[in-house]
mmCIF file of C-alpha atoms and ligand atoms in Angstrom:
data_model
loop_
_atom_site.group_PDB
_atom_site.id
_atom_site.type_symbol
_atom_site.label_atom_id
_atom_site.label_comp_id
_atom_site.label_asym_id
_atom_site.label_seq_id
_atom_site.Cartn_x
_atom_site.Cartn_y
_atom_site.Cartn_z
ATOM 1 C CA UNK A 1 149.073 27.520 200.787
ATOM 2 C CA UNK A 2 148.269 23.567 201.083
ATOM 3 C CA UNK A 3 144.932 22.411 201.274
ATOM 4 C CA UNK A 4 145.040 18.471 201.415
ATOM 5 C CA UNK A 5 142.675 15.835 200.180
ATOM 6 C CA UNK A 6 140.118 15.305 202.413
ATOM 7 C CA UNK A 7 140.638 15.942 206.160
ATOM 8 C CA UNK A 8 137.524 15.610 207.348
ATOM 9 C CA UNK A 9 134.394 13.386 207.695
ATOM 10 C CA UNK A 10 131.292 14.143 207.704
ATOM 11 C CA UNK A 11 127.855 13.296 209.993
ATOM 12 C CA UNK A 12 125.328 11.127 209.099
ATOM 13 C CA UNK A 13 122.773 12.418 207.737
ATOM 14 C CA UNK A 14 119.570 10.847 208.262
ATOM 15 C CA UNK A 15 117.001 10.156 204.833
ATOM 16 C CA UNK A 16 118.242 7.951 202.847
ATOM 17 C CA UNK A 17 116.132 5.853 200.665
ATOM 18 C CA UNK A 18 118.347 4.175 197.855
ATOM 19 C CA UNK A 19 121.570 4.521 196.848
ATOM 20 C CA UNK A 20 123.736 2.978 193.843
ATOM 21 C CA UNK A 21 127.203 1.835 193.508
ATOM 22 C CA UNK A 22 129.795 2.559 191.367
ATOM 23 C CA UNK A 23 132.721 -0.118 191.022
ATOM 24 C CA UNK A 24 135.715 1.366 189.015
ATOM 25 C CA UNK A 25 139.300 -0.150 188.460
ATOM 26 C CA UNK A 26 142.408 2.263 187.749
ATOM 27 C CA UNK A 27 144.166 -0.411 185.292
ATOM 28 C CA UNK A 28 141.033 -0.211 183.291
ATOM 29 C CA UNK A 29 140.203 3.937 182.503
ATOM 30 C CA UNK A 30 140.843 5.267 179.835
ATOM 31 C CA UNK A 31 141.260 8.947 181.653
ATOM 32 C CA UNK A 32 143.916 10.963 180.146
ATOM 33 C CA UNK A 33 145.971 12.466 183.911
ATOM 34 C CA UNK A 34 146.649 15.775 184.417
ATOM 35 C CA UNK A 35 150.456 16.515 185.445
ATOM 36 C CA UNK A 36 150.439 18.369 188.532
ATOM 37 C CA UNK A 37 153.356 19.812 189.968
ATOM 38 C CA UNK A 38 154.758 17.591 192.487
ATOM 39 C CA UNK A 39 156.694 19.632 194.823
ATOM 40 C CA UNK A 40 152.991 19.551 196.787
ATOM 41 C CA UNK A 41 154.226 15.747 197.092
ATOM 42 C CA UNK A 42 157.166 17.075 199.693
ATOM 43 C CA UNK A 43 156.805 17.607 203.711
ATOM 44 C CA UNK A 44 154.454 17.270 206.401
ATOM 45 C CA UNK A 45 150.637 17.122 205.781
ATOM 46 C CA UNK A 46 149.605 20.942 206.925
ATOM 47 C CA UNK A 47 147.326 20.335 210.400
ATOM 48 C CA UNK A 48 145.594 22.933 212.120
ATOM 49 C CA UNK A 49 147.884 26.021 209.929
ATOM 50 C CA UNK A 50 145.639 28.636 210.623
ATOM 51 C CA UNK A 51 143.407 29.293 213.827
ATOM 52 C CA UNK A 52 140.355 31.217 214.357
ATOM 53 C CA UNK A 53 142.377 34.605 216.030
ATOM 54 C CA UNK A 54 144.658 33.432 212.710
ATOM 55 C CA UNK A 55 142.607 32.698 210.127
ATOM 56 C CA UNK A 56 143.863 32.124 206.681
ATOM 57 C CA UNK A 57 142.184 34.690 204.117
ATOM 58 C CA UNK A 58 140.902 33.324 201.045
ATOM 59 C CA UNK A 59 139.320 34.637 198.279
ATOM 60 C CA UNK A 60 136.435 32.390 196.679
ATOM 61 C CA UNK A 61 136.986 31.365 193.175
ATOM 62 C CA UNK A 62 134.171 30.207 191.524
ATOM 63 C CA UNK A 63 130.029 29.223 193.713
ATOM 64 C CA UNK A 64 127.886 26.169 191.018
ATOM 65 C CA UNK A 65 124.879 24.668 192.388
ATOM 66 C CA UNK A 66 124.865 21.295 191.222
ATOM 67 C CA UNK A 67 121.507 19.676 191.951
ATOM 68 C CA UNK A 68 118.213 19.280 189.495
ATOM 69 C CA UNK A 69 115.392 21.705 189.657
ATOM 70 C CA UNK A 70 113.848 18.946 191.779
ATOM 71 C CA UNK A 71 116.656 18.113 194.430
ATOM 72 C CA UNK A 72 115.426 18.602 198.061
ATOM 73 C CA UNK A 73 117.523 21.626 199.213
ATOM 74 C CA UNK A 74 120.892 23.302 197.011
ATOM 75 C CA UNK A 75 124.040 22.441 196.863
ATOM 76 C CA UNK A 76 126.841 24.467 195.888
ATOM 77 C CA UNK A 77 130.775 23.262 193.873
ATOM 78 C CA UNK A 78 132.458 25.551 195.666
ATOM 79 C CA UNK A 79 136.043 26.321 193.590
ATOM 80 C CA UNK A 80 138.293 28.700 196.472
ATOM 81 C CA UNK A 81 141.571 30.533 195.244
ATOM 82 C CA UNK A 82 144.315 29.744 197.982
ATOM 83 C CA UNK A 83 147.269 30.692 196.324
ATOM 84 C CA UNK A 84 147.958 34.215 194.868
ATOM 85 C CA UNK A 85 145.599 35.470 197.185
ATOM 86 C CA UNK A 86 148.806 37.736 199.907
ATOM 87 C CA UNK A 87 145.463 39.322 201.849
ATOM 88 C CA UNK A 88 146.435 40.823 205.243
ATOM 89 C CA UNK A 89 144.956 38.706 207.714
ATOM 90 C CA UNK A 90 146.828 40.938 210.788
ATOM 91 C CA UNK A 91 143.932 41.446 213.276
ATOM 92 C CA UNK A 92 140.823 39.935 211.378
ATOM 93 C CA UNK A 93 139.363 36.928 213.482
ATOM 94 C CA UNK A 94 136.987 34.468 212.837
ATOM 95 C CA UNK A 95 133.105 35.861 213.116
ATOM 96 C CA UNK A 96 130.272 33.803 213.748
ATOM 97 C CA UNK A 97 132.404 31.114 214.922
ATOM 98 C CA UNK A 98 133.809 28.306 212.601
ATOM 99 C CA UNK A 99 132.217 25.919 210.393
ATOM 100 C CA UNK A 100 133.812 22.532 209.261
ATOM 101 C CA UNK A 101 133.311 21.812 205.872
ATOM 102 C CA UNK A 102 134.984 18.448 204.110
ATOM 103 C CA UNK A 103 137.518 19.392 201.494
ATOM 104 C CA UNK A 104 136.281 17.719 197.775
ATOM 105 C CA UNK A 105 139.607 17.993 195.788
ATOM 106 C CA UNK A 106 143.035 17.176 196.397
ATOM 107 C CA UNK A 107 146.437 18.903 197.035
ATOM 108 C CA UNK A 108 145.926 19.602 193.763
ATOM 109 C CA UNK A 109 142.582 21.476 193.622
ATOM 110 C CA UNK A 110 139.799 21.503 190.578
ATOM 111 C CA UNK A 111 142.891 23.201 187.893
ATOM 112 C CA UNK A 112 145.644 20.807 188.914
ATOM 113 C CA UNK A 113 147.804 23.644 189.686
ATOM 114 C CA UNK A 114 147.549 23.720 193.649
ATOM 115 C CA UNK A 115 146.142 26.995 193.832
ATOM 116 C CA UNK A 116 142.758 26.426 194.825
ATOM 117 C CA UNK A 117 141.124 23.731 197.364
ATOM 118 C CA UNK A 118 137.102 22.959 196.869
ATOM 119 C CA UNK A 119 133.834 22.428 198.601
ATOM 120 C CA UNK A 120 130.579 20.910 198.530
ATOM 121 C CA UNK A 121 128.082 22.912 200.355
ATOM 122 C CA UNK A 122 124.776 22.720 201.379
ATOM 123 C CA UNK A 123 122.789 25.723 201.679
ATOM 124 C CA UNK A 124 121.153 24.993 205.838
ATOM 125 C CA UNK A 125 117.411 26.196 205.806
ATOM 126 C CA UNK A 126 114.655 26.940 208.365
ATOM 127 C CA UNK A 127 111.193 24.947 207.894
ATOM 128 C CA UNK A 128 108.263 26.389 210.879
ATOM 129 C CA UNK A 129 107.784 22.789 211.842
ATOM 130 C CA UNK A 130 104.204 23.532 212.588
ATOM 131 C CA UNK A 131 103.326 25.997 208.865
ATOM 132 C CA UNK A 132 106.566 24.308 207.073
ATOM 133 C CA UNK A 133 107.702 27.565 206.001
ATOM 134 C CA UNK A 134 110.466 28.508 205.193
ATOM 135 C CA UNK A 135 111.996 31.189 207.705
ATOM 136 C CA UNK A 136 114.642 32.789 206.294
ATOM 137 C CA UNK A 137 115.627 34.658 209.283
ATOM 138 C CA UNK A 138 116.192 31.197 210.845
ATOM 139 C CA UNK A 139 118.670 30.023 208.200
ATOM 140 C CA UNK A 140 122.178 28.513 208.281
ATOM 141 C CA UNK A 141 125.205 31.850 208.171
ATOM 142 C CA UNK A 142 128.315 30.210 207.134
ATOM 143 C CA UNK A 143 126.612 27.574 204.282
ATOM 144 C CA UNK A 144 124.131 30.766 202.871
ATOM 145 C CA UNK A 145 127.176 33.135 202.553
ATOM 146 C CA UNK A 146 128.931 30.441 200.650
ATOM 147 C CA UNK A 147 126.556 29.325 198.518
ATOM 148 C CA UNK A 148 125.469 32.815 197.446
ATOM 149 C CA UNK A 149 128.910 34.521 197.131
ATOM 150 C CA UNK A 150 130.346 36.573 193.852
ATOM 151 C CA UNK A 151 133.443 35.383 193.085
ATOM 152 C CA UNK A 152 136.040 37.951 194.276
ATOM 153 C CA UNK A 153 134.067 37.277 197.631
ATOM 154 C CA UNK A 154 136.896 37.045 200.955
ATOM 155 C CA UNK A 155 136.314 34.904 203.225
ATOM 156 C CA UNK A 156 138.109 33.564 206.282
ATOM 157 C CA UNK A 157 139.816 29.788 207.125
ATOM 158 C CA UNK A 158 141.242 27.866 209.679
ATOM 159 C CA UNK A 159 141.791 24.191 209.743
ATOM 160 C CA UNK A 160 142.799 22.041 207.182
ATOM 161 C CA UNK A 161 141.844 19.884 210.135
ATOM 162 C CA UNK A 162 141.626 16.054 210.965
ATOM 163 C CA UNK A 163 143.539 13.646 209.785
ATOM 164 C CA UNK A 164 140.842 10.631 210.127
ATOM 165 C CA UNK A 165 139.776 10.367 206.282
ATOM 166 C CA UNK A 166 142.611 10.200 204.560
ATOM 167 C CA UNK A 167 143.776 7.122 201.198
ATOM 168 C CA UNK A 168 145.357 4.445 202.517
ATOM 169 C CA UNK A 169 149.205 4.599 201.777
ATOM 170 C CA UNK A 170 148.790 1.192 200.562
ATOM 171 C CA UNK A 171 147.562 2.113 197.185
ATOM 172 C CA UNK A 172 147.030 -1.499 196.743
ATOM 173 C CA UNK A 173 144.000 -1.442 198.867
ATOM 174 C CA UNK A 174 140.674 -2.138 197.884
ATOM 175 C CA UNK A 175 138.783 1.109 199.207
ATOM 176 C CA UNK A 176 134.801 0.465 200.134
ATOM 177 C CA UNK A 177 133.380 4.167 200.517
ATOM 178 C CA UNK A 178 129.762 4.916 201.776
ATOM 179 C CA UNK A 179 128.088 8.054 201.845
ATOM 180 C CA UNK A 180 125.498 10.430 201.554
ATOM 181 C CA UNK A 181 124.371 14.130 200.012
ATOM 182 C CA UNK A 182 127.112 15.998 200.937
ATOM 183 C CA UNK A 183 129.246 13.260 202.386
ATOM 184 C CA UNK A 184 130.515 12.796 199.306
ATOM 185 C CA UNK A 185 132.653 15.678 199.494
ATOM 186 C CA UNK A 186 136.268 12.984 201.124
ATOM 187 C CA UNK A 187 135.558 10.674 197.931
ATOM 188 C CA UNK A 188 135.699 13.214 195.171
ATOM 189 C CA UNK A 189 139.565 13.898 196.607
ATOM 190 C CA UNK A 190 140.443 10.193 196.384
ATOM 191 C CA UNK A 191 138.786 10.161 192.969
ATOM 192 C CA UNK A 192 140.350 13.041 191.299
ATOM 193 C CA UNK A 193 143.807 11.663 193.024
ATOM 194 C CA UNK A 194 143.898 7.748 191.849
ATOM 195 C CA UNK A 195 141.908 8.775 187.973
ATOM 196 C CA UNK A 196 143.201 12.666 187.063
ATOM 197 C CA UNK A 197 146.039 13.230 188.380
ATOM 198 C CA UNK A 198 149.431 11.837 187.087
ATOM 199 C CA UNK A 199 151.387 11.213 190.362
ATOM 200 C CA UNK A 200 154.322 9.265 189.349
ATOM 201 C CA UNK A 201 154.586 8.407 193.200
ATOM 202 C CA UNK A 202 151.024 6.831 193.491
ATOM 203 C CA UNK A 203 149.721 4.515 191.209
ATOM 204 C CA UNK A 204 146.439 3.122 192.604
ATOM 205 C CA UNK A 205 146.206 -0.667 191.921
ATOM 206 C CA UNK A 206 143.523 -1.524 194.226
ATOM 207 C CA UNK A 207 139.219 -1.441 193.704
ATOM 208 C CA UNK A 208 137.122 1.897 194.548
ATOM 209 C CA UNK A 209 134.224 1.092 195.358
ATOM 210 C CA UNK A 210 132.019 4.021 195.990
ATOM 211 C CA UNK A 211 127.815 3.581 197.579
ATOM 212 C CA UNK A 212 125.828 7.213 197.335
ATOM 213 C CA UNK A 213 123.009 6.907 198.587
ATOM 214 C CA UNK A 214 120.721 9.853 197.713
HETATM 215 C C1 FAD B 301 132.979 16.846 210.569
HETATM 216 C C2 FAD B 301 132.185 17.729 209.728
HETATM 217 C C3 FAD B 301 131.833 18.051 208.212
HETATM 218 C C4 FAD B 301 131.339 18.668 207.850
HETATM 219 N N1 FAD B 301 131.574 18.902 206.688
HETATM 220 C C5 FAD B 301 130.280 19.247 205.339
HETATM 221 C C6 FAD B 301 130.426 19.314 204.033
HETATM 222 O O1 FAD B 301 131.597 19.266 203.264
HETATM 223 N N2 FAD B 301 129.071 20.549 203.558
HETATM 224 C C7 FAD B 301 128.159 20.686 204.148
HETATM 225 O O2 FAD B 301 127.220 21.459 203.805
HETATM 226 N N3 FAD B 301 128.214 20.056 205.442
HETATM 227 C C8 FAD B 301 129.151 20.164 206.336
HETATM 228 N N4 FAD B 301 129.063 19.773 207.944
HETATM 229 C C9 FAD B 301 128.281 20.699 208.342
HETATM 230 C C10 FAD B 301 128.144 22.330 208.561
HETATM 231 O O3 FAD B 301 130.131 22.458 209.188
HETATM 232 C C11 FAD B 301 127.951 23.701 209.310
HETATM 233 O O4 FAD B 301 127.313 22.650 210.442
HETATM 234 C C12 FAD B 301 126.871 23.575 208.052
HETATM 235 O O5 FAD B 301 126.861 23.457 206.978
HETATM 236 C C13 FAD B 301 125.643 24.309 208.677
HETATM 237 O O6 FAD B 301 126.517 25.691 209.424
HETATM 238 P P1 FAD B 301 125.538 27.633 209.111
HETATM 239 O O7 FAD B 301 126.363 28.246 209.340
HETATM 240 O O8 FAD B 301 124.981 27.065 207.549
HETATM 241 O O9 FAD B 301 124.046 27.016 210.040
HETATM 242 P P2 FAD B 301 124.140 27.731 211.645
HETATM 243 O O10 FAD B 301 124.096 29.058 211.308
HETATM 244 O O11 FAD B 301 125.296 27.161 211.876
HETATM 245 O O12 FAD B 301 122.553 27.418 211.674
HETATM 246 C C14 FAD B 301 122.508 25.919 212.137
HETATM 247 C C15 FAD B 301 121.269 25.550 212.037
HETATM 248 O O13 FAD B 301 120.282 25.833 213.103
HETATM 249 C C16 FAD B 301 119.093 26.716 212.042
HETATM 250 N N5 FAD B 301 118.764 28.071 212.903
HETATM 251 C C17 FAD B 301 119.682 29.046 212.402
HETATM 252 N N6 FAD B 301 118.521 29.941 213.762
HETATM 253 C C18 FAD B 301 117.608 28.942 214.206
HETATM 254 C C19 FAD B 301 117.015 29.311 215.779
HETATM 255 N N7 FAD B 301 116.358 30.635 215.606
HETATM 256 N N8 FAD B 301 115.873 28.676 215.337
HETATM 257 C C20 FAD B 301 116.297 27.211 215.138
HETATM 258 N N9 FAD B 301 116.984 27.120 214.860
HETATM 259 C C21 FAD B 301 118.061 28.245 213.915
HETATM 260 C C22 FAD B 301 120.248 26.938 210.863
HETATM 261 O O14 FAD B 301 118.685 27.238 210.022
HETATM 262 C C23 FAD B 301 120.920 25.438 210.511
HETATM 263 O O15 FAD B 301 119.944 24.270 209.847
HETATM 264 C C24 FAD B 301 130.181 19.657 208.599
HETATM 265 C C25 FAD B 301 130.354 19.633 209.755
HETATM 266 C C26 FAD B 301 130.513 18.216 210.050
HETATM 267 C C27 FAD B 301 130.977 18.014 211.811
#
């Protein structure tokens, strides 16, 4: 199964206080690019391949906290094995409904072999509006399941869904990206394809602007 680059946008979140901008030019980068299995350049982009009643069963490979100790809330980088798991999904159905997460890696995944996909997930917590105290009984189901998952944990996936946040086919187009929080996820997939992966038929020559609200 191939999960393609960023097929979802994240709804805006409030509370952004300052922003930083990063300007990078592909021609100026000295990063050594990784070779990737170019077979994955072929074919159509997958769309809605898996559904609630016929989900894809994958396994968590790793979960890493990616915010500092003083951050408000917890956000995790989650790598999911999407190849080679071969778990029978017959008769399985997604419980608790689906939750949407933006894909934070390109089709080649973090290990450049096409065997994983990555997410950037913030734990959803509930704070009592009167006391301000956190109520664990009302914490978000899916985000906490993912952030607490041990390597090897099975998860059900549907999709991939959406075609709204894809790299332009014109590799010379300037990119101006604006994100806060986990909204960085789809843009991470962009910069990995542009700066980290050796794809002969895709040579980015535009400008890459990222504005990240923190
Ligand atoms: C297009 C799109 C892309 C997204 N991409 C990302 C992404 O990349 N990363 C990311 O982290 N999120 C993303 N989200 C948000 C994500 O889909 C989930 O909504 C989020 O993770 C919360 O899901 P959950 O199952 O943890 O919480 P849920 O179980 O759905 O709960 C939702 C909220 O309700 C609260 N709640 C639970 N019970 C009660 C109660 N009894 N009373 C009051 N409140 C209660 C929970 O604390 C939580 O805050 C995206 C959303 C969309 C629409």
